[in-house]
C-alpha positions as YAML, in Angstrom:
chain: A
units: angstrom
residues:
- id: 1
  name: UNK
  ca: [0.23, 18.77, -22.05]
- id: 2
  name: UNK
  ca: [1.74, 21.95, -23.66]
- id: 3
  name: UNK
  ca: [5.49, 22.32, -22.70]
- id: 4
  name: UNK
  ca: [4.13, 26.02, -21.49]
- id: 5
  name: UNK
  ca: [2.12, 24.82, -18.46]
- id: 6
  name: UNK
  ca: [4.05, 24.95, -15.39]
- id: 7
  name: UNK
  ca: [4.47, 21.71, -13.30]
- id: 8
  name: UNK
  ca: [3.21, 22.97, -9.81]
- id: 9
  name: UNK
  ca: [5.40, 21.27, -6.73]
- id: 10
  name: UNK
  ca: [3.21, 19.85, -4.37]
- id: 11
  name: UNK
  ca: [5.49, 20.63, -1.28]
- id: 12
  name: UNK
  ca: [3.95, 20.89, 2.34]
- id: 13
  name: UNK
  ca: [5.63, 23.63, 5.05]
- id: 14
  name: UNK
  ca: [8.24, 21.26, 6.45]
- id: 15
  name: UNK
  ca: [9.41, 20.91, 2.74]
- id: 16
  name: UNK
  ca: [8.42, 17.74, 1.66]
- id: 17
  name: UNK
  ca: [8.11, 17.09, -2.26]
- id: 18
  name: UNK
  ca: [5.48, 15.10, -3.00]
- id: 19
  name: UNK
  ca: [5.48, 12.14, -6.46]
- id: 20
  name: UNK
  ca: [4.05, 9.05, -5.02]
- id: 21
  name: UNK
  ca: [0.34, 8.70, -4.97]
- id: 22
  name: UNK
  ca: [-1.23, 5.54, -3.30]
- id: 23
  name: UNK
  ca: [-4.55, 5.01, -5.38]
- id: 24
  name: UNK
  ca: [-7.70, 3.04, -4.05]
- id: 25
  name: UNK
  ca: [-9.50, 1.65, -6.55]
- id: 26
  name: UNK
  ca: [-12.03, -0.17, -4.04]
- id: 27
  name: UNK
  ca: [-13.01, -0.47, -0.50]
- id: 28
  name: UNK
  ca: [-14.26, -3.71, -0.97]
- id: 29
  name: UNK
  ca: [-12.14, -7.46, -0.07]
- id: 30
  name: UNK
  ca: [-12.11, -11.32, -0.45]
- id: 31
  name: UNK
  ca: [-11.24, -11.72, 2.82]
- id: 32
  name: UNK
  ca: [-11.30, -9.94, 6.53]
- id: 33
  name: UNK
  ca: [-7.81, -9.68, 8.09]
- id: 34
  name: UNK
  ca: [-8.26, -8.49, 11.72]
- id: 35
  name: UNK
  ca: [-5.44, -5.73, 11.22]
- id: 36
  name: UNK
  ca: [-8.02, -4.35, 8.60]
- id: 37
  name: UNK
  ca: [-11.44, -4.80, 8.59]
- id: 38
  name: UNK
  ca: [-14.15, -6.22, 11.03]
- id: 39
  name: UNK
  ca: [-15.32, -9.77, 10.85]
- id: 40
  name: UNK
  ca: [-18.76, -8.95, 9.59]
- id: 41
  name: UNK
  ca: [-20.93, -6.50, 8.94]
- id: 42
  name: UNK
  ca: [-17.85, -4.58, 6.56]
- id: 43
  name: UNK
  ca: [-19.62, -0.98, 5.56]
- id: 44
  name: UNK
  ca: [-18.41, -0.30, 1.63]
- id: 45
  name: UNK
  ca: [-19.20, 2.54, -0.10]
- id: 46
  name: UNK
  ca: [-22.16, 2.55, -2.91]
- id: 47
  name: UNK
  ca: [-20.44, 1.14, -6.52]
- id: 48
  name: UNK
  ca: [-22.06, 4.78, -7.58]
- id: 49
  name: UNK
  ca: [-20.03, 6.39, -5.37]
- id: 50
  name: UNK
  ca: [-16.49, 5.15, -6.04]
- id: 51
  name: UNK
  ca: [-14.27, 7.07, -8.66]
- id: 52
  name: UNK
  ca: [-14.67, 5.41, -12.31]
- id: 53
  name: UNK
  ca: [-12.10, 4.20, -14.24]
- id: 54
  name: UNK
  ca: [-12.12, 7.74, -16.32]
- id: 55
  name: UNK
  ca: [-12.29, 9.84, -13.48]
- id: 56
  name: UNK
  ca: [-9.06, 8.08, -11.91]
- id: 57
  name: UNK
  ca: [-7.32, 8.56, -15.20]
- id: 58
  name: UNK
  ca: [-8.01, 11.92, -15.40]
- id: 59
  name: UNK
  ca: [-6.85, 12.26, -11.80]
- id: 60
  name: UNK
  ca: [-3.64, 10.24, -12.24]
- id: 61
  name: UNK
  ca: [-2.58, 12.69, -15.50]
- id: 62
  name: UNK
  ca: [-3.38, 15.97, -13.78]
- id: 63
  name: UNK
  ca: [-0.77, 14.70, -11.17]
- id: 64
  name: UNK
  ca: [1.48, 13.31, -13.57]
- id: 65
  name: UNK
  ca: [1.70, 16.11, -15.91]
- id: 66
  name: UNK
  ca: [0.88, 19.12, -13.89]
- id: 67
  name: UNK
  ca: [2.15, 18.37, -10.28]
- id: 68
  name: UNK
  ca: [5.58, 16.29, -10.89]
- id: 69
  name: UNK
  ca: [4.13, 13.01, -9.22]
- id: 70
  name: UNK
  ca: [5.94, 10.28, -10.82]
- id: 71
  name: UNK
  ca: [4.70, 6.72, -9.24]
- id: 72
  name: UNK
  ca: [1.25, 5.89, -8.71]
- id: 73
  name: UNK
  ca: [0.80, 2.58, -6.86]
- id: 74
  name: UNK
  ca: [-2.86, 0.76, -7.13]
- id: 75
  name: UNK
  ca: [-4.42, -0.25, -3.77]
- id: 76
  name: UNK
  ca: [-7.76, -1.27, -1.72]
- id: 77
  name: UNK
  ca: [-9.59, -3.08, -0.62]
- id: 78
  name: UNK
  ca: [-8.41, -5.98, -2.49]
- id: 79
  name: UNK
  ca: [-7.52, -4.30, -5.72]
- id: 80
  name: UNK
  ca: [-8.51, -7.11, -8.30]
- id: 81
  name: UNK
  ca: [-11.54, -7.88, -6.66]
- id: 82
  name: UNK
  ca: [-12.41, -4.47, -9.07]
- id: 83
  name: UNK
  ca: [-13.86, -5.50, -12.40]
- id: 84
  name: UNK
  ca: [-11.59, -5.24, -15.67]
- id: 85
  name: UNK
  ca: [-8.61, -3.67, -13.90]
- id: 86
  name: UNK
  ca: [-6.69, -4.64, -16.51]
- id: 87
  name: UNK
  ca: [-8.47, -1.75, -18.44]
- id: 88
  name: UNK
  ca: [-7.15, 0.63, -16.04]
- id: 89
  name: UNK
  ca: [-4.05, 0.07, -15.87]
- id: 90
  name: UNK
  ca: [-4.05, 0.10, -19.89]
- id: 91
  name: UNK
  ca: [-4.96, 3.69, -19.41]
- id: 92
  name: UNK
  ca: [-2.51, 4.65, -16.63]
- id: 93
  name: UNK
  ca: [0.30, 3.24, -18.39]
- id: 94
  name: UNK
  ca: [0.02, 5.65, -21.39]
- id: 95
  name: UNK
  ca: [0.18, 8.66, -19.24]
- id: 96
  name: UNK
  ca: [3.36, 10.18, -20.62]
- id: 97
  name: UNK
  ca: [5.91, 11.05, -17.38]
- id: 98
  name: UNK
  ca: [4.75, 8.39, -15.45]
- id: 99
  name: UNK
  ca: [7.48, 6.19, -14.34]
- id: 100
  name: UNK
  ca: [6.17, 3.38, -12.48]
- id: 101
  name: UNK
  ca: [2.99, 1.94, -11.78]
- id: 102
  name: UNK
  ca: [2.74, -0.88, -9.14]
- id: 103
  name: UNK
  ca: [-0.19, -2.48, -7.28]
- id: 104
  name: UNK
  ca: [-0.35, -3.98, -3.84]
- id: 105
  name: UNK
  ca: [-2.82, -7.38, -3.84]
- id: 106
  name: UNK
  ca: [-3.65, -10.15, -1.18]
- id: 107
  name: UNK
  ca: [-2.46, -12.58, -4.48]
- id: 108
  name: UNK
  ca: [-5.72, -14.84, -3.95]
- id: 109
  name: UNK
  ca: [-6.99, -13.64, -7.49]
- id: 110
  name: UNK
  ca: [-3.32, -12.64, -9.05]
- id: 111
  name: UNK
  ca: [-3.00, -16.48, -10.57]
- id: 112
  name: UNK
  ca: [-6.06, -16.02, -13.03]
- id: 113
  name: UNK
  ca: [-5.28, -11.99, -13.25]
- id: 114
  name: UNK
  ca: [-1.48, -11.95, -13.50]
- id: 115
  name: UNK
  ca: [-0.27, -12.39, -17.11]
- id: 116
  name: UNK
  ca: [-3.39, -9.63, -18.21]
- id: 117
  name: UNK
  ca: [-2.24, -7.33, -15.48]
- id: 118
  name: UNK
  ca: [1.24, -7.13, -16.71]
- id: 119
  name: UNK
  ca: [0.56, -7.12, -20.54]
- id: 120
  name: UNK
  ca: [-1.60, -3.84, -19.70]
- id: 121
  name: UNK
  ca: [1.30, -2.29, -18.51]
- id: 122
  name: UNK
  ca: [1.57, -3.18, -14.65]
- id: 123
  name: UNK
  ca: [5.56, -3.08, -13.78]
- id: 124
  name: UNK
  ca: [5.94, -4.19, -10.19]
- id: 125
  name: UNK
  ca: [4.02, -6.07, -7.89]
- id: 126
  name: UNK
  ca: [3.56, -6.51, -3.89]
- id: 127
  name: UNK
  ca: [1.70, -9.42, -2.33]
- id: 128
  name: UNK
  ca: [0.86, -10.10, 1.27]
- id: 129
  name: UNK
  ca: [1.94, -13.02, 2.79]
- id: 130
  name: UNK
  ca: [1.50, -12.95, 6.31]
- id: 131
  name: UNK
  ca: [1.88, -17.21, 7.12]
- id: 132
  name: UNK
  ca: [2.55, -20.24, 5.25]
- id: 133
  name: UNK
  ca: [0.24, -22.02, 7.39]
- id: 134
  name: UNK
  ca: [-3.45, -22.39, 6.39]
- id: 135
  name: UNK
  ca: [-4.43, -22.31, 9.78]
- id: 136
  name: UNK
  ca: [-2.92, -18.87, 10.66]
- id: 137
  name: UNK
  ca: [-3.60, -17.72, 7.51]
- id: 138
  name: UNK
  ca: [-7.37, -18.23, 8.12]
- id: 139
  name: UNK
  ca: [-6.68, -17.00, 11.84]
- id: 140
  name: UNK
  ca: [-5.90, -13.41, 10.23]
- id: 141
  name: UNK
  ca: [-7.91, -13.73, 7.45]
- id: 142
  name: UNK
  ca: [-10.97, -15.02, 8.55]
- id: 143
  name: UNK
  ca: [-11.03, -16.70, 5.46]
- id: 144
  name: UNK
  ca: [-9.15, -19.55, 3.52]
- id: 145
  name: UNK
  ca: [-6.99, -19.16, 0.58]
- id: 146
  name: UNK
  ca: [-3.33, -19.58, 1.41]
- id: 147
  name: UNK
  ca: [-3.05, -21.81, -1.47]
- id: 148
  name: UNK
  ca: [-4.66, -19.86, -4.30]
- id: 149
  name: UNK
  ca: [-1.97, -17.01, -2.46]
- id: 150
  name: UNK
  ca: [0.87, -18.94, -3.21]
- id: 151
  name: UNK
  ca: [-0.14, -20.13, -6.28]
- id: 152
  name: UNK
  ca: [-0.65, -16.01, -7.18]
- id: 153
  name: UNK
  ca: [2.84, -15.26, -6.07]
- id: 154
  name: UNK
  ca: [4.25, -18.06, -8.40]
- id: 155
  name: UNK
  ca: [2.34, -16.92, -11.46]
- id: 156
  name: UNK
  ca: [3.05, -13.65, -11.22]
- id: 157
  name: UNK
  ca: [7.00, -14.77, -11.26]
- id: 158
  name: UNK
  ca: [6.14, -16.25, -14.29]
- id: 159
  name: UNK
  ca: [5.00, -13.30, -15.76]
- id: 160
  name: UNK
  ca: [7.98, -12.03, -15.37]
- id: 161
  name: UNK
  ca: [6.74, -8.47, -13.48]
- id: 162
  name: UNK
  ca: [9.61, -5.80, -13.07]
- id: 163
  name: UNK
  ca: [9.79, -6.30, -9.37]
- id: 164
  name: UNK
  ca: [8.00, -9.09, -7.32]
- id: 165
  name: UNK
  ca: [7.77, -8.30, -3.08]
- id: 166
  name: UNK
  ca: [5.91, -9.98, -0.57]
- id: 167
  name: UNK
  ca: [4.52, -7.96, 2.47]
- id: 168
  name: UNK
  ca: [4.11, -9.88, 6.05]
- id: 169
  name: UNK
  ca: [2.53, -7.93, 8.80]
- id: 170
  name: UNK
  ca: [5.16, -7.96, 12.14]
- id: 171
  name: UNK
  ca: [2.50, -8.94, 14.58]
- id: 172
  name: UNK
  ca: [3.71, -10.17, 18.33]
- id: 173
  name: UNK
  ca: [1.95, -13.21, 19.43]
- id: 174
  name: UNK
  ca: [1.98, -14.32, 15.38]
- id: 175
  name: UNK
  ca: [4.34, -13.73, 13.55]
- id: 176
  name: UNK
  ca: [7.57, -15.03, 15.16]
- id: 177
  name: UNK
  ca: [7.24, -18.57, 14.27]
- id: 178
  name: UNK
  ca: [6.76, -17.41, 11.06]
- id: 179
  name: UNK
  ca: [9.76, -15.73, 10.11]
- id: 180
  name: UNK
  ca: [11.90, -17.93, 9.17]
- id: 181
  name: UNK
  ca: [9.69, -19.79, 7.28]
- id: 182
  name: UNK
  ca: [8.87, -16.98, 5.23]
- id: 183
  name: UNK
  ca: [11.95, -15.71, 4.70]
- id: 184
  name: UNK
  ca: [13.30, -19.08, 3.17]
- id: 185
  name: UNK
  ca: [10.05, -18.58, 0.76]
- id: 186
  name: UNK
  ca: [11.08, -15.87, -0.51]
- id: 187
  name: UNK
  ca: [15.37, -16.65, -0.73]
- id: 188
  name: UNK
  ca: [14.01, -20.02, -2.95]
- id: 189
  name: UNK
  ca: [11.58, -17.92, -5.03]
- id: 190
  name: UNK
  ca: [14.48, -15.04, -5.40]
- id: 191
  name: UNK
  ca: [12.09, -12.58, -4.27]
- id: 192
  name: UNK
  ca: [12.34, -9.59, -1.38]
- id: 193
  name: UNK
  ca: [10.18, -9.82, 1.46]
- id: 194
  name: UNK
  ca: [9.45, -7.40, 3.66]
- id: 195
  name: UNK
  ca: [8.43, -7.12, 7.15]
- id: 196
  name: UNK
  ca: [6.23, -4.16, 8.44]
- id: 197
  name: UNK
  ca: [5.64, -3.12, 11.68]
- id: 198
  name: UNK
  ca: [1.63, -3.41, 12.91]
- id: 199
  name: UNK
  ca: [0.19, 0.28, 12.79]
- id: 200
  name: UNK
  ca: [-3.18, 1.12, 14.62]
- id: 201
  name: UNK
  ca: [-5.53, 0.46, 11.18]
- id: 202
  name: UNK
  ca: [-7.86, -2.12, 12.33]
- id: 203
  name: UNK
  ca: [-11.48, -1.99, 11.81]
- id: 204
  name: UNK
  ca: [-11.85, -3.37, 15.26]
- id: 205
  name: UNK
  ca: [-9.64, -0.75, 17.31]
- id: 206
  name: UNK
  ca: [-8.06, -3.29, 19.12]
- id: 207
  name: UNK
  ca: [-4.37, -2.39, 18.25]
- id: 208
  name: UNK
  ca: [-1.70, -1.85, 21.36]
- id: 209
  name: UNK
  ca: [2.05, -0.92, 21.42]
- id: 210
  name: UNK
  ca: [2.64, -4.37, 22.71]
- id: 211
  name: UNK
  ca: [0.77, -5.90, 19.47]
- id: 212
  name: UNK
  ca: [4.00, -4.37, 17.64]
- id: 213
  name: UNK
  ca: [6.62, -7.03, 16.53]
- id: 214
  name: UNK
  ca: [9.24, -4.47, 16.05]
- id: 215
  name: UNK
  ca: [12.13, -4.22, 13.54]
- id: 216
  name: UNK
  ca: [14.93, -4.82, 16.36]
- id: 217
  name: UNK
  ca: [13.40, -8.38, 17.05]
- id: 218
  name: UNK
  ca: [12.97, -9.66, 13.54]
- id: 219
  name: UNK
  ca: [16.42, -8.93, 12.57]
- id: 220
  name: UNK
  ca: [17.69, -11.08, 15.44]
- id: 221
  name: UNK
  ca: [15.38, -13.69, 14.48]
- id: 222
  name: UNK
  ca: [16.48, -13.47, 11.15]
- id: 223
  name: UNK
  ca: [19.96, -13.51, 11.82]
- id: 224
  name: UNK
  ca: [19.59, -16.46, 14.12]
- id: 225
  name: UNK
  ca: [18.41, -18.51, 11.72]
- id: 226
  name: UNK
  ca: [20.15, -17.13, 8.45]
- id: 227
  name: UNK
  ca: [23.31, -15.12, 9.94]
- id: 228
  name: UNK
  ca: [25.20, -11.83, 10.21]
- id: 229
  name: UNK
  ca: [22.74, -9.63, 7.73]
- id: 230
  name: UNK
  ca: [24.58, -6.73, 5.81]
- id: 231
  name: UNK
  ca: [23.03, -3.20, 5.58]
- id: 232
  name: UNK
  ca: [22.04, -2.49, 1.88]
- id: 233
  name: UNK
  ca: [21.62, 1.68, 1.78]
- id: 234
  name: UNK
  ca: [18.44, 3.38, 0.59]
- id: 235
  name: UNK
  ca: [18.48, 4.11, -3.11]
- id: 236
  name: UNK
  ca: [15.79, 6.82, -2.18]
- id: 237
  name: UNK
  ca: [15.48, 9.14, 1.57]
- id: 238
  name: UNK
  ca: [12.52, 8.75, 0.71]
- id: 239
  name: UNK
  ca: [11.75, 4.56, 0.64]
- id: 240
  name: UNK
  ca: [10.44, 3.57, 3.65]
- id: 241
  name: UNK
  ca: [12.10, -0.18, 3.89]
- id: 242
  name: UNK
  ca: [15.71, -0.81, 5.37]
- id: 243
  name: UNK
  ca: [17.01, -3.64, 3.70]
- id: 244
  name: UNK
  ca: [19.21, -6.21, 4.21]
- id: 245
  name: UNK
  ca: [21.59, -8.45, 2.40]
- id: 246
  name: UNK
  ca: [20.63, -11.99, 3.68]
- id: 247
  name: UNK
  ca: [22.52, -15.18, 2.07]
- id: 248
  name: UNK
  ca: [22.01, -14.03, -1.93]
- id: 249
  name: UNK
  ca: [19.01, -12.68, -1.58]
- id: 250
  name: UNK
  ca: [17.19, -9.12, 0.05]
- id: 251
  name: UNK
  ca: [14.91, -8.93, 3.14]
- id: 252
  name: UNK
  ca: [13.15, -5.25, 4.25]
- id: 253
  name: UNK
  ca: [12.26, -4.14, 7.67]
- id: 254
  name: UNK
  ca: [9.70, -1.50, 7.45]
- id: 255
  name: UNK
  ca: [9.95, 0.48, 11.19]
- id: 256
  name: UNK
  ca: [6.13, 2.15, 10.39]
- id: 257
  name: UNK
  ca: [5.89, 2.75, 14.19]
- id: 258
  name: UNK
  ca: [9.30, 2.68, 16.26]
- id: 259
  name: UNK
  ca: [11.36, 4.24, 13.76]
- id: 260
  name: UNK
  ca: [8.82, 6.60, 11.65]
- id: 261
  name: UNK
  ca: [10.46, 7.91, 8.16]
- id: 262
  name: UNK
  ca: [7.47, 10.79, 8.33]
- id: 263
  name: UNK
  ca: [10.99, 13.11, 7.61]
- id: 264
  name: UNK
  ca: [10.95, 11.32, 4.19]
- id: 265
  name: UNK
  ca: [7.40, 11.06, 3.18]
- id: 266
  name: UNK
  ca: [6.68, 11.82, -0.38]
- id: 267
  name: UNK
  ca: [3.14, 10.07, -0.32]
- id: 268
  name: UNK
  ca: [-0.35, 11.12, -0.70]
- id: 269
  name: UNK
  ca: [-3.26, 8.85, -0.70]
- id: 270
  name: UNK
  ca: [-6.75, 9.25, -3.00]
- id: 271
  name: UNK
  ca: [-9.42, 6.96, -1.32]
- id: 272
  name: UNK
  ca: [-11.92, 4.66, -3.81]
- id: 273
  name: UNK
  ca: [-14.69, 7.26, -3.39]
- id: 274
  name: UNK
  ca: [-12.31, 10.07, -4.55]
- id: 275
  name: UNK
  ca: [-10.53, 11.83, -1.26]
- id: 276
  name: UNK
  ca: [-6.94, 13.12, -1.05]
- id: 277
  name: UNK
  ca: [-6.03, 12.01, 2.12]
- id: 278
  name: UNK
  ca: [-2.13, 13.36, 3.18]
- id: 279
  name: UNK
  ca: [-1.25, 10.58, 5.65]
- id: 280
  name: UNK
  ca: [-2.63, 7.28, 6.59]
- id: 281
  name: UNK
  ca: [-3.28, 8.46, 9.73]
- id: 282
  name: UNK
  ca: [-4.79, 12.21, 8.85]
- id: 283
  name: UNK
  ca: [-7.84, 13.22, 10.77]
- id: 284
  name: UNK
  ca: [-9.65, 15.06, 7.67]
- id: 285
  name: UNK
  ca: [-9.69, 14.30, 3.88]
- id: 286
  name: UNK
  ca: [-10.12, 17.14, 1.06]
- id: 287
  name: UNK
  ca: [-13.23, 15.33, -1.56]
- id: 288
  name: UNK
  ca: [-12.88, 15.50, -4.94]
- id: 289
  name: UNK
  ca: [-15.12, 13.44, -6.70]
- id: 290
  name: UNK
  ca: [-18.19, 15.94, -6.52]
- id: 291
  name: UNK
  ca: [-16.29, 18.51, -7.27]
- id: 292
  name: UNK
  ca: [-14.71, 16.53, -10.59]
- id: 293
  name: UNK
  ca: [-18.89, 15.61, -11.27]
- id: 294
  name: UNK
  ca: [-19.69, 19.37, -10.67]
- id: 295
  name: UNK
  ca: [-17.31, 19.66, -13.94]
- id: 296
  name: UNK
  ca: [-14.40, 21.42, -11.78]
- id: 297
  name: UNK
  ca: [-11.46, 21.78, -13.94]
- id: 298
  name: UNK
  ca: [-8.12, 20.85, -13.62]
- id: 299
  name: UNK
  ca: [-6.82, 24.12, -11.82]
- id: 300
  name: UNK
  ca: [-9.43, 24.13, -9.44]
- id: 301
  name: UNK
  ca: [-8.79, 20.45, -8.94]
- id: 302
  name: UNK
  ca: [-4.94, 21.32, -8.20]
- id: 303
  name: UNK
  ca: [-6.05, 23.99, -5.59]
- id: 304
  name: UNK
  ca: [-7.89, 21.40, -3.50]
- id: 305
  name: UNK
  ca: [-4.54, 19.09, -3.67]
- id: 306
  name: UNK
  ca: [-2.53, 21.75, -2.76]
- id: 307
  name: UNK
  ca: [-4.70, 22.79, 0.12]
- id: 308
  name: UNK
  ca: [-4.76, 19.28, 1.51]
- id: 309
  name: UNK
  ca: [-0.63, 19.28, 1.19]
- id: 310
  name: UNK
  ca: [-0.77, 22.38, 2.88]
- id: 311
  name: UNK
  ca: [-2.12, 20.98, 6.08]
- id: 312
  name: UNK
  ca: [0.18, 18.10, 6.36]
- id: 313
  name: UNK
  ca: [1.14, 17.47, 9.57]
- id: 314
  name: UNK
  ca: [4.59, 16.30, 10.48]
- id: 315
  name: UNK
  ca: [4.47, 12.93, 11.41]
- id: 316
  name: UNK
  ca: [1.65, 10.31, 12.43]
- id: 317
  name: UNK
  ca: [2.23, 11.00, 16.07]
- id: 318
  name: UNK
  ca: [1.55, 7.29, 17.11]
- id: 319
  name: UNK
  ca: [3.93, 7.47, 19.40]
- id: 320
  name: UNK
  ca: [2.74, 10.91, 20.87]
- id: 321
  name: UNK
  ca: [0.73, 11.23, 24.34]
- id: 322
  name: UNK
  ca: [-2.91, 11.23, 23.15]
- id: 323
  name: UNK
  ca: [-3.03, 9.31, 19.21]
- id: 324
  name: UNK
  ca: [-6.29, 8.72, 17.99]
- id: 325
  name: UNK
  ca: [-6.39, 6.56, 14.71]
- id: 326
  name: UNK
  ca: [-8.23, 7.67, 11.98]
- id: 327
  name: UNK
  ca: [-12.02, 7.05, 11.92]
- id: 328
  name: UNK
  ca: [-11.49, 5.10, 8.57]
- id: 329
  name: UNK
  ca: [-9.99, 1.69, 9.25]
- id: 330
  name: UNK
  ca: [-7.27, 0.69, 6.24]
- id: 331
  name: UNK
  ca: [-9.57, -1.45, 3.79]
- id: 332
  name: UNK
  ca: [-11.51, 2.02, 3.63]
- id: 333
  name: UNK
  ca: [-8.28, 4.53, 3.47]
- id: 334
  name: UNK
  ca: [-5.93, 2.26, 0.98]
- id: 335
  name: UNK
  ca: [-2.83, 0.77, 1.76]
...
């Protein structure tokens, strides 16, 4: 990029900078966790359809170089379940001004993926873990595969990734016997885990407030098991985990629904068929894919971002009189 071109802010009307980009790289999954996708009958978008490795590089570098964003984080679907992501990720991670690139996986393929992953150029990691018991595990899931999980999360300590943290879903009814356990996983393995609230994403519309294990709760289970927990404060406004000091080692409550950090947000999301989307929980999506095949260039492509910045709104409103999720369920949107 010539040092003469401009970067152009993307900042919404309630002032919000925007340099974190969640990227879907596919819709599809290995398994079916009720808090995501229906049992059967999943509907995916045509392979045709989804953004190719090319066309996501040349979106990543227009945002990188011309618009200031400065982490892009790799998403689904189940990420690796997308053939010869390694290869992506080689060509993300020579974008000059990028400073981190991260993925978010389900870990059940990370133990034969892992040490290719991170020699292409992949610096941090985040793996759900939502049980350590197989029967649970298949309970959300629909599926098996703890094991090949856990083995995931182990090889990718191995590979020695810049960060390592796990993600377990705070769901009432589940995941209170589960706690514990999960927290001692982590303290042995000397990785965070984090705990985030259940948001209204399912495929199967079946979420209620009273589904939400919230952030209150866990820390007095946690602190019942593991003691007084110390505060740790945000290194950025704009992270969306508190965390806490617990024994030597760190544990995040993420407060998605009874303490939203919309304030903070510095996210936007491009879905695996090529759709800026500027919340999880927006109602419309700007496309850019046929506009990128129509051979749009990069201005015009900047235009469409900035329009769908523009119409931000300021928060998800789930805890307004009258929330509607979105009509895409979160395999389709990307976490």
């Amino acid at each position: 990029m010539s040092a003469n071109v401009p970067i152009i802010r993307l900042i919404d009307r309630f002032g919000r900078l925007h340099t974190s980009v969640r990227l879907s790289v596919t819709d599809r999954c290995n398994i079916r966790c009720f808090y995501c996708m229906p049992a059967v009958d999943a509907e995916f978008v045509e392979k045709s359809r989804l953004l190719s490795f090319e066309e996501i590089a040349r979106l990543a570098s227009l945002l990188v170089n011309r618009c200031g964003v400065r982490d892009i984080r790799l998403t689904g679907g189940e990420p690796l379940v997308r053939r010869q992501l390694d290869r992506l990720i080689a060509m993300l991670s020579r974008i000059e001004g990028l400073a981190d690139l991260s993925l978010t996986t389900n870990g059940i393929l990370l133990g034969e993926q892992a040490w290719g992953l991170r020699q292409a150029g992949l610096k941090r990691i985040n793996i759900s873990l939502d049980t350590l018991d197989e029967k649970v595990f298949q309970r959300i899931s629909r599926r098996s595969g703890l094991e090949k999980t856990i083995a995931g999360i182990d090889r990718a300590i191995e590979c020695g990734f810049e960060s390592i943290k796990l993600n377990a879903l705070a769901i009432r009814g589940i995941t209170e016997q589960e706690v514990g356990r999960l927290v001692e996983f982590a303290l042995q393995r000397q990785v965070t885990i984090r705990f985030i609230e259940f948001m209204p994403l399912d495929a199967d519309r079946a979420w209620r407030t009273d589904n939400v294990l919230d952030g209150d709760s866990l820390l007095q289970m946690i602190e019942s098991r593991f003691g007084k927990v110390v505060p740790i404060p945000r290194d950025d406004p704009a992270q969306p985990a508190e965390e806490f000091l617990v024994g030597e080692g760190r544990v995040g409550i993420i407060r998605s629904v009874t303490v939203p950090f919309c304030d903070q947000c510095n996210r936007l999301r491009i879905t695996a068929d090529g759709s800026i989307r500027n919340c999880l929980f927006a109602k419309s999506e700007t496309p850019l894919r046929d506009l990128m095949r129509s051979g749009a260039n990069d201005d015009e492509l900047i235009a469409k971002i900035q329009q769908a910045i523009a119409e931000k709104k300021a928060a998800h409103g789930i805890d307004q009189t009258g929330f509607e999720p979105p009509e895409r369920p979160m395999y389709a949107i990307g976490g």
